[in-house]
């Protein structure tokens, strides 16, 4: 079974990626509309803006379905305005001050980790875990982009915090977010590099199959 691994932009992609872009959004919209409906106790349809704001969308495909995706965008941790973003509400300003003091003026924000409901266990005969593979691709792409720091939030009730540690992340503190215990996570490039040495071969094979990775390109040129 072959898997397609693409890195998309939330708004601008080459024409040949239109189908993959729309498939990724469909998985994003369906998954998070169901998730937020269960949290809010009423039917909700997630608008596209949290999808289109992303700089990088790591997306994994099986045939005509986007089985998983993970969103990343660049932020300036020195910018008071940018750290007032709604995503940062659970974070204290002291964390940003500490990151900057450590030399991390910029970081990636990792959000909307999404796995299609039909692929939440495995994607090949029970041998490959979709969530684990997708997270591995995300942290490897962080390294590929050259970012020393990526920030994320991992829900404890879905064991996302355990996966975060398997990808080389560290829990900063536990907060309550959307009504559940959630760990604020940091992913540091040097630790990811060391952790990635233990990633299974299929992870590296999938990562290296991406055209941008093969060409040594990091940021996709934005085209309408």
Short mmCIF file of C-alpha atoms in Angstrom, two decimals, residues 1 3 9-10 14 26 43 45 48 62 90 106 124 140 157 159 172-175 193-194 196 208 221 223:
data_model
loop_
_atom_site.label_atom_id
_atom_site.label_comp_id
_atom_site.label_asym_id
_atom_site.label_seq_id
_atom_site.Cartn_x
_atom_site.Cartn_y
_atom_site.Cartn_z
CA UNK A 1 0.00 0.00 0.00
CA UNK A 3 0.69 6.56 0.84
CA UNK A 9 -0.43 25.86 2.13
CA UNK A 10 -3.70 26.94 3.70
CA UNK A 14 0.02 24.73 -7.25
CA UNK A 26 -13.04 17.96 3.75
CA UNK A 43 -24.59 21.17 15.81
CA UNK A 45 -19.98 23.60 11.11
CA UNK A 48 -12.56 27.44 6.70
CA UNK A 62 -4.72 6.83 1.01
CA UNK A 90 -4.07 28.94 27.71
CA UNK A 106 10.09 32.79 16.10
CA UNK A 124 -2.02 -0.96 6.77
CA UNK A 140 10.49 16.05 10.75
CA UNK A 157 -7.95 12.25 27.45
CA UNK A 159 -3.42 10.21 24.94
CA UNK A 172 5.56 22.45 29.81
CA UNK A 173 2.49 22.43 32.04
CA UNK A 174 -1.04 21.00 32.22
CA UNK A 175 -4.02 23.32 31.74
CA UNK A 193 16.69 15.02 15.65
CA UNK A 194 17.83 12.65 18.38
CA UNK A 196 13.97 10.65 15.04
CA UNK A 208 11.51 11.33 1.96
CA UNK A 221 6.49 29.60 -3.23
CA UNK A 223 1.07 31.10 -6.07
#
